[in-house]
PDB file of C-alpha atoms in Angstrom:
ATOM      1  CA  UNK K   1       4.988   9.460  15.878  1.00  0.00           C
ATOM      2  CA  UNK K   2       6.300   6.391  13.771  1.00  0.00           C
ATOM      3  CA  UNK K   3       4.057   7.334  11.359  1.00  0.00           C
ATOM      4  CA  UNK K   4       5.935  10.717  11.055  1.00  0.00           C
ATOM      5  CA  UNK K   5       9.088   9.570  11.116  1.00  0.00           C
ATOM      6  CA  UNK K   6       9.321   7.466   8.622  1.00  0.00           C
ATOM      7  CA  UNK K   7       6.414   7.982   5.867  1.00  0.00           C
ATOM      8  CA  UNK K   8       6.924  11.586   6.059  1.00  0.00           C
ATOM      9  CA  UNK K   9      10.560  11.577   5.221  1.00  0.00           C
ATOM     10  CA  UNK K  10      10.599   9.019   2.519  1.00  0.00           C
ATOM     11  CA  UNK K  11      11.613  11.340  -0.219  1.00  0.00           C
ATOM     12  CA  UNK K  12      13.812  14.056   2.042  1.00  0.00           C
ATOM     13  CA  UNK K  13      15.975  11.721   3.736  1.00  0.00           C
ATOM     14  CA  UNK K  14      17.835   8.550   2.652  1.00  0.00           C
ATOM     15  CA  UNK K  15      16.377   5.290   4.251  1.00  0.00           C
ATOM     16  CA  UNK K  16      19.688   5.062   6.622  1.00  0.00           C
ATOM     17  CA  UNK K  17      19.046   8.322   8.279  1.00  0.00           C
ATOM     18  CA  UNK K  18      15.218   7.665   8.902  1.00  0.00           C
ATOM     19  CA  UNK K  19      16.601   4.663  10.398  1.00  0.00           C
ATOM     20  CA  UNK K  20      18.365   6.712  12.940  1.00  0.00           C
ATOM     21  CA  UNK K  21      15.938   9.106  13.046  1.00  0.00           C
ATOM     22  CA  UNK K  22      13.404   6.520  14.097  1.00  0.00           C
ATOM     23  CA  UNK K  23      15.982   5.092  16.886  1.00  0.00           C
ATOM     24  CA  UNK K  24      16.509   8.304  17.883  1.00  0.00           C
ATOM     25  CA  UNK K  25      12.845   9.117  18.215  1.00  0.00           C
ATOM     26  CA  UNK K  26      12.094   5.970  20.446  1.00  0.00           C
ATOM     27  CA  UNK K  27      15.116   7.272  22.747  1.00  0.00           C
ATOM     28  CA  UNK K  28      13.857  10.633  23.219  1.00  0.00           C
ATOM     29  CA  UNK K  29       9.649   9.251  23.806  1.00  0.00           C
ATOM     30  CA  UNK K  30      10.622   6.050  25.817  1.00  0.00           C
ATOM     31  CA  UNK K  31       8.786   6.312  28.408  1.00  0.00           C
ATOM     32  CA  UNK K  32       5.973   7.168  26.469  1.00  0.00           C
ATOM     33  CA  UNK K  33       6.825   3.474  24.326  1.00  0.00           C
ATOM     34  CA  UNK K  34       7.193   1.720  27.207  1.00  0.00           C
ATOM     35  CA  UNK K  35       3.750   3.067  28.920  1.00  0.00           C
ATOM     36  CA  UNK K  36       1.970   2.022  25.332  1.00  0.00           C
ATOM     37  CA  UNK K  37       3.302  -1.294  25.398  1.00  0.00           C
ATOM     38  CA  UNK K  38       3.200  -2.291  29.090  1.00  0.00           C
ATOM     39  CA  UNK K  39      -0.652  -0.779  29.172  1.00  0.00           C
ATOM     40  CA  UNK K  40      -2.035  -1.220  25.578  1.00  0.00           C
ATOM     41  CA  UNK K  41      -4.069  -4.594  25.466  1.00  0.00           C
ATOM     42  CA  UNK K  42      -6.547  -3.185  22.880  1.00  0.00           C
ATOM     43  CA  UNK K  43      -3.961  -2.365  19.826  1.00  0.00           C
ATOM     44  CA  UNK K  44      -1.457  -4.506  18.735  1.00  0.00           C
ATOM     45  CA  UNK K  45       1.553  -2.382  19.492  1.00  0.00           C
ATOM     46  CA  UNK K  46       3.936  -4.561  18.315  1.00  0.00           C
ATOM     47  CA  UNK K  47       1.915  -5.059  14.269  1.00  0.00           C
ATOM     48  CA  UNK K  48       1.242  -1.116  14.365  1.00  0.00           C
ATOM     49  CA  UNK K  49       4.899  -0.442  14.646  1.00  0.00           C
ATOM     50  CA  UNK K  50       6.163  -2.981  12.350  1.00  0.00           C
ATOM     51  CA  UNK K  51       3.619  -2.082   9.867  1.00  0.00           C
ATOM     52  CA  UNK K  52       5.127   1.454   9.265  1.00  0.00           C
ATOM     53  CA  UNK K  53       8.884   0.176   9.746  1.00  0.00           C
ATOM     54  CA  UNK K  54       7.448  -2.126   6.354  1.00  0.00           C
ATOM     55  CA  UNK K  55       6.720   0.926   4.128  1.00  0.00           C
ATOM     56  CA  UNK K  56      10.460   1.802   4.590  1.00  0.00           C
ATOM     57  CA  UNK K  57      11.577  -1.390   3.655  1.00  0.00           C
ATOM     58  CA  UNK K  58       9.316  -1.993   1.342  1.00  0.00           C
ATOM     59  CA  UNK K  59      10.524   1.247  -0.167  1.00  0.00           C
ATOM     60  CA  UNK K  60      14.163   0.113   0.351  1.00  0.00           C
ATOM     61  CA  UNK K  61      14.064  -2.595  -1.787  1.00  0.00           C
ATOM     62  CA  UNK K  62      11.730  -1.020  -4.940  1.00  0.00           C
ATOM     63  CA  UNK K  63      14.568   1.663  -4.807  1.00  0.00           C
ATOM     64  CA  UNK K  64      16.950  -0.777  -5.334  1.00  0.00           C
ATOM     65  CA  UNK K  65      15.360  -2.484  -8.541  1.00  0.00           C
ATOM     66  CA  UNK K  66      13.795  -5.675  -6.898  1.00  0.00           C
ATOM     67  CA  UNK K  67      10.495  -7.323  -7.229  1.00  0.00           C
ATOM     68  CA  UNK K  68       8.471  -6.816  -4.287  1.00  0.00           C
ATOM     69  CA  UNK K  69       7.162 -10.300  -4.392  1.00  0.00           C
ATOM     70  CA  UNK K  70       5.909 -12.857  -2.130  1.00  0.00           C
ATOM     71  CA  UNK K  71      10.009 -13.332  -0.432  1.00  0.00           C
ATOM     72  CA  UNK K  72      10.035  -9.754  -0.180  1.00  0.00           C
ATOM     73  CA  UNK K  73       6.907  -9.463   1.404  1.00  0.00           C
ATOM     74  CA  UNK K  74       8.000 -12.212   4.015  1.00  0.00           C
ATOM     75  CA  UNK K  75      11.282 -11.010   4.705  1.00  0.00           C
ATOM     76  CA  UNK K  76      10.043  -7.586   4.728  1.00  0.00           C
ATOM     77  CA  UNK K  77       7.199  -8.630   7.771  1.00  0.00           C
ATOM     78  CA  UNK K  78       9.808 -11.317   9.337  1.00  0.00           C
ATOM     79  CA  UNK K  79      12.464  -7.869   9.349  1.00  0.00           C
ATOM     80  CA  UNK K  80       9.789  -5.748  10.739  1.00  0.00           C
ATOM     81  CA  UNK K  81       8.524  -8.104  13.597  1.00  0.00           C
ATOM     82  CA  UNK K  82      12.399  -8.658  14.929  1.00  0.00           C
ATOM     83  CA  UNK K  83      13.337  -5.121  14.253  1.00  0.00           C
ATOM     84  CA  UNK K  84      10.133  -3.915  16.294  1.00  0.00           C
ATOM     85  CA  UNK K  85      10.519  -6.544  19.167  1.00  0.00           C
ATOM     86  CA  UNK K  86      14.403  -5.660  19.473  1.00  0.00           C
ATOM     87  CA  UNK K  87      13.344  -1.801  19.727  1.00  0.00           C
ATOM     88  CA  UNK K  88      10.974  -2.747  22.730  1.00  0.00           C
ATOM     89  CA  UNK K  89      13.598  -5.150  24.256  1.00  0.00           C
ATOM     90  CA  UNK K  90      15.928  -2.438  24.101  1.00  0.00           C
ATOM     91  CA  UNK K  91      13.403  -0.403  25.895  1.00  0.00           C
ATOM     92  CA  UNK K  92      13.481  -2.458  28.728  1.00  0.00           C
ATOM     93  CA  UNK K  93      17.281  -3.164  29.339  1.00  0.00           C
ATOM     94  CA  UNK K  94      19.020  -2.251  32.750  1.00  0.00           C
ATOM     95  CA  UNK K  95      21.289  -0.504  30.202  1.00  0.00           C
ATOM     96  CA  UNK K  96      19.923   0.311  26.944  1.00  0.00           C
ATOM     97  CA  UNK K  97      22.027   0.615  24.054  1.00  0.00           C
ATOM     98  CA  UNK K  98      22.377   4.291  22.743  1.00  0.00           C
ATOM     99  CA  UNK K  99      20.045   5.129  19.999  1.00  0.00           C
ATOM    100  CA  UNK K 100      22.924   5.332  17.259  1.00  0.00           C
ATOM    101  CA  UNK K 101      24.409   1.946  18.175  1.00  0.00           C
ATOM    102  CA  UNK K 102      20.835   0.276  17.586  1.00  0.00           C
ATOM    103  CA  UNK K 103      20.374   2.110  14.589  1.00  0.00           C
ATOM    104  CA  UNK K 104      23.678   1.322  12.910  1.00  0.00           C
ATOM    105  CA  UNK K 105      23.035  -2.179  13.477  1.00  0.00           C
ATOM    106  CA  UNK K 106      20.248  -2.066  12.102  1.00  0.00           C
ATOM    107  CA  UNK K 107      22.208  -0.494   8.757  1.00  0.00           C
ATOM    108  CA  UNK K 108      24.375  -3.048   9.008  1.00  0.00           C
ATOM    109  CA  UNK K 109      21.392  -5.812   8.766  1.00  0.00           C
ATOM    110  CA  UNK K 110      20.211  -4.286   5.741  1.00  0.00           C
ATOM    111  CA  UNK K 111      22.767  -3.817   4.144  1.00  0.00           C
ATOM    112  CA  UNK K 112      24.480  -7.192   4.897  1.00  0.00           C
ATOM    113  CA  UNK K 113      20.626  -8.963   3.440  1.00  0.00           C
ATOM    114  CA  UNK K 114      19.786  -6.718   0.902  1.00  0.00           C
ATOM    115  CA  UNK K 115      23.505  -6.244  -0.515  1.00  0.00           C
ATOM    116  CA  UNK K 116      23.456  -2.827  -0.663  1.00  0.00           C
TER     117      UNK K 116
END
């Protein structure tokens, strides 16, 4: 599913609405997320996740002109690790936050490192 959301739309939709689209995603399966990652001891949830929220990023910031170097790679798998663990967190909440209200702080994060 993560894998459709995001690598299938780079190219059709701007990076901010994948972003939203992957939020909104995670609302509408969650209790299919939540099964995988309370059950799953065999695949590492947390890395599969993060690895495909990386080839957005990663795509983010050769879009904008920058050298996807060694910092890029580290904030790009630091980003991904904390994005991934705040969607699962979220999950689990008495009171979740609505999908949009993740997802635009999640805009606001990149923008506010990546100076967009």
């Amino acid at each position: 599913m993560m894998k459709n959301d995001i690598e299938s739309n780079i190219g059709y939709l701007d990076w901010e609405g994948i972003i939203f689209l992957v939020f909104y995603g995670i609302e509408l399966n969650k209790k299919f997320y939540k099964s995988v990652y309370e059950s799953q001891t065999e695949v590492d949830v947390v890395g599969e996740i993060s690895s495909h929220i990386a080839v957005l990023l990663k795509q983010i910031i050769e879009e904008e002109g920058a050298d996807f170097d060694q910092q890029a790679k580290d904030f790009v798998e630091t980003f991904c690790l904390g994005l991934t663990y705040t969607m699962i967190d979220n999950l689990f909440r008495p009171h979740p936050l609505e999908y949009d209200v993740i997802a635009s702080k999640v805009d606001n994060a990149l923008h506010f490192t990546l100076n967009l």
